[in-house]
Amino acid sequence: MTQKEFLWKLAYLGIAGGVFLIDQTTKAWAIRRLRFGEDISLIPGFLNLSYAQNTGVAFSMLDDHGDAGRWGLSVVGIVAATLVIYFFWRTPRSDDRILGSLVLLLGGIAGNVTDRVRLGFVVDFIDVQLGSWHYPTFNVADMAIVCGAGLIVLDMFLSKRQQNRISDKSGADN
């Protein structure tokens, strides 16, 4: 790896750090402002800020396992972050879409693992609803994880499409 590639990768890791800091800052704000106060309605009937403590994983699944669940989910998060870092360093500098998705995943995972280790739960505060439909409350780290995973899925489809076009062209050349 050249020095220039290394510096680019460090810049990407700076983005992961930025995601982590934004996540932790917004959660600290939610704890101070929303935990003992009233909910804030940003777009009435659609977008609210409402404090919630999530001891489980996505959508509060596995939230009834106490300390074993807390530490088990923390270990899973740390292993996931380690794998993301491993793939990050193995990904070529030219693959911006994958590098971007990996740093979003890393920043989000780090934010939620930090909450789980430090507090015993993950702070959620973004509340979306539409009529009687109500989406589970989430946070900035969750958004980063979903966007990162979505970019990886998008990359898989785009890569497959590009491979099909290349194989179609080489088949037509014969």
PDB file of C-alpha atoms in Angstrom, residues 10-97:
ATOM      1  CA  LEU A  10      -7.130   7.259   7.186  1.00  0.00           C
ATOM      2  CA  ALA A  11      -9.422   9.958   5.782  1.00  0.00           C
ATOM      3  CA  TYR A  12     -12.148   7.335   5.384  1.00  0.00           C
ATOM      4  CA  LEU A  13     -11.607   6.268   8.986  1.00  0.00           C
ATOM      5  CA  GLY A  14     -12.047   9.936   9.902  1.00  0.00           C
ATOM      6  CA  ILE A  15     -15.528   9.705   8.393  1.00  0.00           C
ATOM      7  CA  ALA A  16     -16.248   6.692  10.616  1.00  0.00           C
ATOM      8  CA  GLY A  17     -15.054   8.769  13.570  1.00  0.00           C
ATOM      9  CA  GLY A  18     -17.341  11.599  12.490  1.00  0.00           C
ATOM     10  CA  VAL A  19     -20.344   9.257  12.316  1.00  0.00           C
ATOM     11  CA  PHE A  20     -19.449   7.968  15.788  1.00  0.00           C
ATOM     12  CA  LEU A  21     -19.150  11.504  17.216  1.00  0.00           C
ATOM     13  CA  ILE A  22     -22.430  12.664  15.672  1.00  0.00           C
ATOM     14  CA  ASP A  23     -24.145   9.555  17.028  1.00  0.00           C
ATOM     15  CA  GLN A  24     -22.771   9.977  20.549  1.00  0.00           C
ATOM     16  CA  THR A  25     -23.480  13.723  20.586  1.00  0.00           C
ATOM     17  CA  THR A  26     -27.104  13.290  19.494  1.00  0.00           C
ATOM     18  CA  LYS A  27     -27.609  10.501  22.042  1.00  0.00           C
ATOM     19  CA  ALA A  28     -26.168  12.692  24.822  1.00  0.00           C
ATOM     20  CA  TRP A  29     -28.563  15.453  23.750  1.00  0.00           C
ATOM     21  CA  ALA A  30     -31.481  12.987  23.777  1.00  0.00           C
ATOM     22  CA  ILE A  31     -30.589  11.801  27.279  1.00  0.00           C
ATOM     23  CA  ARG A  32     -30.451  15.381  28.610  1.00  0.00           C
ATOM     24  CA  ARG A  33     -33.416  16.797  26.707  1.00  0.00           C
ATOM     25  CA  LEU A  34     -35.841  13.929  26.138  1.00  0.00           C
ATOM     26  CA  ARG A  35     -35.362  11.401  28.934  1.00  0.00           C
ATOM     27  CA  PHE A  36     -37.381  13.253  31.573  1.00  0.00           C
ATOM     28  CA  GLY A  37     -39.151  15.720  29.322  1.00  0.00           C
ATOM     29  CA  GLU A  38     -41.815  15.549  26.716  1.00  0.00           C
ATOM     30  CA  ASP A  39     -41.419  14.287  23.184  1.00  0.00           C
ATOM     31  CA  ILE A  40     -40.646  16.804  20.466  1.00  0.00           C
ATOM     32  CA  SER A  41     -42.794  16.707  17.354  1.00  0.00           C
ATOM     33  CA  LEU A  42     -40.753  17.872  14.350  1.00  0.00           C
ATOM     34  CA  ILE A  43     -43.345  16.968  11.716  1.00  0.00           C
ATOM     35  CA  PRO A  44     -46.668  16.324  13.494  1.00  0.00           C
ATOM     36  CA  GLY A  45     -48.025  12.856  12.779  1.00  0.00           C
ATOM     37  CA  PHE A  46     -44.793  11.750  11.096  1.00  0.00           C
ATOM     38  CA  LEU A  47     -41.462  12.584  12.800  1.00  0.00           C
ATOM     39  CA  ASN A  48     -40.948  12.884  16.548  1.00  0.00           C
ATOM     40  CA  LEU A  49     -38.003  12.825  18.914  1.00  0.00           C
ATOM     41  CA  SER A  50     -38.790  10.458  21.756  1.00  0.00           C
ATOM     42  CA  TYR A  51     -36.370   8.877  24.245  1.00  0.00           C
ATOM     43  CA  ALA A  52     -36.155   5.070  24.343  1.00  0.00           C
ATOM     44  CA  GLN A  53     -33.733   2.550  25.821  1.00  0.00           C
ATOM     45  CA  ASN A  54     -33.092  -0.506  23.665  1.00  0.00           C
ATOM     46  CA  THR A  55     -31.534  -3.430  25.545  1.00  0.00           C
ATOM     47  CA  GLY A  56     -31.905  -5.770  22.572  1.00  0.00           C
ATOM     48  CA  VAL A  57     -30.872  -5.660  18.944  1.00  0.00           C
ATOM     49  CA  ALA A  58     -32.801  -4.168  16.037  1.00  0.00           C
ATOM     50  CA  PHE A  59     -36.461  -3.538  16.884  1.00  0.00           C
ATOM     51  CA  SER A  60     -35.724  -4.554  20.523  1.00  0.00           C
ATOM     52  CA  MET A  61     -35.399  -8.237  19.648  1.00  0.00           C
ATOM     53  CA  LEU A  62     -33.573 -10.260  22.319  1.00  0.00           C
ATOM     54  CA  ASP A  63     -34.198  -7.548  24.908  1.00  0.00           C
ATOM     55  CA  ASP A  64     -35.030  -9.873  27.795  1.00  0.00           C
ATOM     56  CA  HIS A  65     -31.645 -11.515  28.381  1.00  0.00           C
ATOM     57  CA  GLY A  66     -30.243  -9.154  31.057  1.00  0.00           C
ATOM     58  CA  ASP A  67     -26.484  -8.823  31.532  1.00  0.00           C
ATOM     59  CA  ALA A  68     -25.755 -11.951  29.473  1.00  0.00           C
ATOM     60  CA  GLY A  69     -27.561 -10.363  26.533  1.00  0.00           C
ATOM     61  CA  ARG A  70     -25.826  -7.034  27.086  1.00  0.00           C
ATOM     62  CA  TRP A  71     -22.342  -8.522  27.039  1.00  0.00           C
ATOM     63  CA  GLY A  72     -23.172 -11.107  24.386  1.00  0.00           C
ATOM     64  CA  LEU A  73     -24.457  -8.408  22.040  1.00  0.00           C
ATOM     65  CA  SER A  74     -21.405  -6.277  22.876  1.00  0.00           C
ATOM     66  CA  VAL A  75     -19.090  -9.133  21.866  1.00  0.00           C
ATOM     67  CA  VAL A  76     -21.059  -9.659  18.647  1.00  0.00           C
ATOM     68  CA  GLY A  77     -20.720  -5.934  17.901  1.00  0.00           C
ATOM     69  CA  ILE A  78     -16.985  -5.961  18.589  1.00  0.00           C
ATOM     70  CA  VAL A  79     -16.514  -9.003  16.337  1.00  0.00           C
ATOM     71  CA  ALA A  80     -18.586  -7.292  13.610  1.00  0.00           C
ATOM     72  CA  ALA A  81     -16.496  -4.113  13.911  1.00  0.00           C
ATOM     73  CA  THR A  82     -13.298  -6.175  13.726  1.00  0.00           C
ATOM     74  CA  LEU A  83     -14.518  -7.875  10.546  1.00  0.00           C
ATOM     75  CA  VAL A  84     -15.479  -4.513   9.040  1.00  0.00           C
ATOM     76  CA  ILE A  85     -11.978  -3.155   9.794  1.00  0.00           C
ATOM     77  CA  TYR A  86     -10.420  -6.289   8.271  1.00  0.00           C
ATOM     78  CA  PHE A  87     -12.413  -5.911   5.050  1.00  0.00           C
ATOM     79  CA  PHE A  88     -11.799  -2.168   5.037  1.00  0.00           C
ATOM     80  CA  TRP A  89      -8.009  -2.614   4.949  1.00  0.00           C
ATOM     81  CA  ARG A  90      -8.274  -5.333   2.268  1.00  0.00           C
ATOM     82  CA  THR A  91     -10.530  -3.247   0.001  1.00  0.00           C
ATOM     83  CA  PRO A  92      -8.699  -1.443  -2.818  1.00  0.00           C
ATOM     84  CA  ARG A  93      -8.548   2.347  -2.552  1.00  0.00           C
ATOM     85  CA  SER A  94     -10.362   2.613  -5.887  1.00  0.00           C
ATOM     86  CA  ASP A  95     -13.522   0.952  -4.491  1.00  0.00           C
ATOM     87  CA  ASP A  96     -15.091   4.064  -2.962  1.00  0.00           C
ATOM     88  CA  ARG A  97     -18.603   2.645  -2.669  1.00  0.00           C
TER      89      ARG A  97
END
